[in-house]
Amino acid sequence: MDRISSAGLELANLLLTSPPLHQSWDAIQKQKLHTAADPNAQMALYISETKHSNTTIISFLTSPVKVQDPQAMISSTTLKDTNFLLFEFLCSKKTPSFSVNELTINFFALNHTNLDLLRTKVCTVISNNFFQFLSILLLLNQTFSSL
């Protein structure tokens, strides 16, 4: 039990002192400073890329939104009927239907094109650098399994 506890503390220390964590935090803070909130914008999405020597941090910032009804939910059946299938992966045999907050659905509907372009870009970068990506994963796996 002591070994597991010790490994957990070492892992926590490693994660909390890791450069990507600090780089991510810095990118989010910079984005907050440089992005002026437009009071007329409805659910605006601001995407920022911060490049470092060996990483690129992609941060997201949304405009403040006043929620009319925080409990408003949309069922997966309604989403399917309107051909909005982004959340279809949440269905399973055990959970054939679900509900999602209406504001979340509206946000994704308004920003789907930008998010899809970003996903394509990230997937392209990963596939172009697959062996580098794989070596990083293997290194992380070796690091964490040795704790």
Tab-separated table of C-alpha atoms in Angstrom:
chain	number	residue	atom	x	y	z
A	1	MET	CA	0.000	0.000	0.000
A	2	ASP	CA	2.891	2.354	0.822
A	3	ARG	CA	4.398	1.816	-2.637
A	4	ILE	CA	1.126	2.727	-4.367
A	5	SER	CA	0.706	5.807	-2.206
A	6	SER	CA	4.286	6.877	-2.868
A	7	ALA	CA	3.876	6.338	-6.613
A	8	GLY	CA	0.726	8.456	-6.557
A	9	LEU	CA	2.554	11.307	-4.853
A	10	GLU	CA	5.427	11.085	-7.342
A	11	LEU	CA	2.985	11.096	-10.245
A	12	ALA	CA	1.111	14.083	-8.812
A	13	ASN	CA	4.380	15.971	-8.364
A	14	LEU	CA	5.438	15.120	-11.921
A	15	LEU	CA	2.144	16.342	-13.355
A	16	LEU	CA	1.994	19.535	-11.295
A	17	THR	CA	5.525	20.562	-12.186
A	18	SER	CA	5.329	19.573	-15.850
A	19	PRO	CA	5.988	22.313	-18.417
A	20	PRO	CA	2.829	21.539	-20.468
A	21	LEU	CA	0.635	22.237	-17.436
A	22	HIS	CA	2.271	25.605	-16.825
A	23	GLN	CA	2.285	26.416	-20.558
A	24	SER	CA	-1.438	25.629	-20.729
A	25	TRP	CA	-2.219	27.816	-17.737
A	26	ASP	CA	-0.159	30.695	-19.186
A	27	ALA	CA	-1.896	30.377	-22.574
A	28	ILE	CA	-5.338	30.555	-20.963
A	29	GLN	CA	-4.393	33.569	-18.847
A	30	LYS	CA	-2.930	35.404	-21.879
A	31	GLN	CA	-6.043	34.648	-23.889
A	32	LYS	CA	-8.249	36.103	-21.158
A	33	LEU	CA	-6.174	39.300	-21.159
A	34	HIS	CA	-6.118	39.737	-24.943
A	35	THR	CA	-9.704	38.770	-25.753
A	36	ALA	CA	-12.195	41.546	-25.194
A	37	ALA	CA	-15.641	40.155	-24.510
A	38	ASP	CA	-18.197	41.452	-26.989
A	39	PRO	CA	-21.387	42.127	-25.014
A	40	ASN	CA	-23.450	41.692	-28.211
A	41	ALA	CA	-21.928	38.341	-29.148
A	42	GLN	CA	-24.066	35.315	-28.533
A	43	MET	CA	-21.975	32.352	-27.473
A	44	ALA	CA	-18.775	33.491	-29.185
A	45	LEU	CA	-15.866	31.078	-29.238
A	46	TYR	CA	-12.291	32.328	-29.214
A	47	ILE	CA	-9.610	29.808	-30.139
A	48	SER	CA	-5.954	30.560	-29.562
A	49	GLU	CA	-2.828	28.607	-30.458
A	50	THR	CA	0.328	29.173	-28.450
A	51	LYS	CA	3.421	27.522	-29.910
A	52	HIS	CA	6.345	26.364	-27.803
A	53	SER	CA	9.496	24.560	-28.895
A	54	ASN	CA	7.959	21.107	-28.592
A	55	THR	CA	4.236	21.710	-28.046
A	56	THR	CA	1.312	23.730	-29.276
A	57	ILE	CA	-1.312	24.689	-26.715
A	58	ILE	CA	-4.824	25.187	-28.072
A	59	SER	CA	-6.986	27.134	-25.655
A	60	PHE	CA	-10.666	27.988	-25.814
A	61	LEU	CA	-12.494	30.943	-24.350
A	62	THR	CA	-16.218	31.563	-24.598
A	63	SER	CA	-18.161	34.742	-24.168
A	64	PRO	CA	-20.237	35.084	-21.003
A	65	VAL	CA	-23.807	33.959	-21.587
A	66	LYS	CA	-26.869	34.667	-19.495
A	67	VAL	CA	-28.808	31.461	-19.102
A	68	GLN	CA	-32.567	31.849	-19.241
A	69	ASP	CA	-33.357	28.373	-17.976
A	70	PRO	CA	-30.344	26.451	-16.629
A	71	GLN	CA	-32.421	23.281	-16.464
A	72	ALA	CA	-33.455	23.292	-20.161
A	73	MET	CA	-32.479	19.929	-21.608
A	74	ILE	CA	-32.734	18.403	-25.080
A	75	SER	CA	-33.173	14.661	-25.498
A	76	SER	CA	-31.012	12.586	-27.830
A	77	THR	CA	-34.187	11.590	-29.665
A	78	THR	CA	-34.871	15.236	-30.519
A	79	LEU	CA	-31.261	15.655	-31.622
A	80	LYS	CA	-31.526	12.590	-33.838
A	81	ASP	CA	-34.814	13.844	-35.331
A	82	THR	CA	-33.129	17.143	-36.270
A	83	ASN	CA	-30.085	15.288	-37.695
A	84	PHE	CA	-27.740	16.753	-35.060
A	85	LEU	CA	-25.606	13.674	-34.450
A	86	LEU	CA	-22.522	15.120	-32.727
A	87	PHE	CA	-23.414	13.494	-29.410
A	88	GLU	CA	-24.651	10.186	-30.820
A	89	PHE	CA	-21.509	8.429	-29.541
A	90	LEU	CA	-22.928	8.784	-26.011
A	91	CYS	CA	-25.627	6.214	-26.805
A	92	SER	CA	-25.068	2.562	-26.012
A	93	LYS	CA	-27.138	-0.561	-25.473
A	94	LYS	CA	-27.270	0.218	-21.755
A	95	THR	CA	-28.017	3.904	-22.346
A	96	PRO	CA	-30.005	4.200	-25.586
A	97	SER	CA	-30.972	7.818	-24.899
A	98	PHE	CA	-29.735	10.788	-22.905
A	99	SER	CA	-30.335	14.499	-22.474
A	100	VAL	CA	-27.924	17.399	-22.916
A	101	ASN	CA	-28.141	20.962	-21.675
A	102	GLU	CA	-29.749	23.120	-24.368
A	103	LEU	CA	-27.074	25.813	-24.100
A	104	THR	CA	-24.396	23.201	-24.830
A	105	ILE	CA	-26.217	22.064	-27.960
A	106	ASN	CA	-26.656	25.649	-29.161
A	107	PHE	CA	-22.975	26.350	-28.529
A	108	PHE	CA	-21.828	23.328	-30.543
A	109	ALA	CA	-24.303	24.064	-33.337
A	110	LEU	CA	-23.015	27.641	-33.683
A	111	ASN	CA	-19.346	26.646	-33.538
A	112	HIS	CA	-19.371	23.257	-35.238
A	113	THR	CA	-17.574	24.413	-38.403
A	114	ASN	CA	-14.696	26.070	-36.521
A	115	LEU	CA	-14.319	23.129	-34.148
A	116	ASP	CA	-14.398	20.637	-37.023
A	117	LEU	CA	-11.696	22.569	-38.916
A	118	LEU	CA	-9.560	22.618	-35.779
A	119	ARG	CA	-10.070	18.871	-35.259
A	120	THR	CA	-8.988	18.203	-38.851
A	121	LYS	CA	-5.899	20.373	-38.413
A	122	VAL	CA	-4.904	18.640	-35.163
A	123	CYS	CA	-5.464	15.176	-36.669
A	124	THR	CA	-3.303	16.129	-39.668
A	125	VAL	CA	-0.477	17.324	-37.433
A	126	ILE	CA	-0.656	14.128	-35.379
A	127	SER	CA	-0.667	11.882	-38.463
A	128	ASN	CA	2.249	13.824	-40.015
A	129	ASN	CA	4.220	13.444	-36.789
A	130	PHE	CA	2.933	9.998	-35.891
A	131	PHE	CA	6.274	8.429	-34.974
A	132	GLN	CA	7.237	11.402	-32.815
A	133	PHE	CA	3.789	11.223	-31.181
A	134	LEU	CA	4.177	7.466	-30.663
A	135	SER	CA	7.630	7.874	-29.092
A	136	ILE	CA	6.215	10.463	-26.660
A	137	LEU	CA	3.413	8.061	-25.698
A	138	LEU	CA	5.902	5.239	-25.189
A	139	LEU	CA	8.133	7.475	-23.086
A	140	LEU	CA	5.162	8.527	-20.947
A	141	ASN	CA	4.074	4.916	-20.578
A	142	GLN	CA	7.565	3.887	-19.446
A	143	THR	CA	7.759	6.836	-17.055
A	144	PHE	CA	4.386	6.162	-15.440
A	145	SER	CA	4.807	2.385	-15.286
A	146	SER	CA	8.119	2.773	-13.457
A	147	LEU	CA	6.492	4.781	-10.645
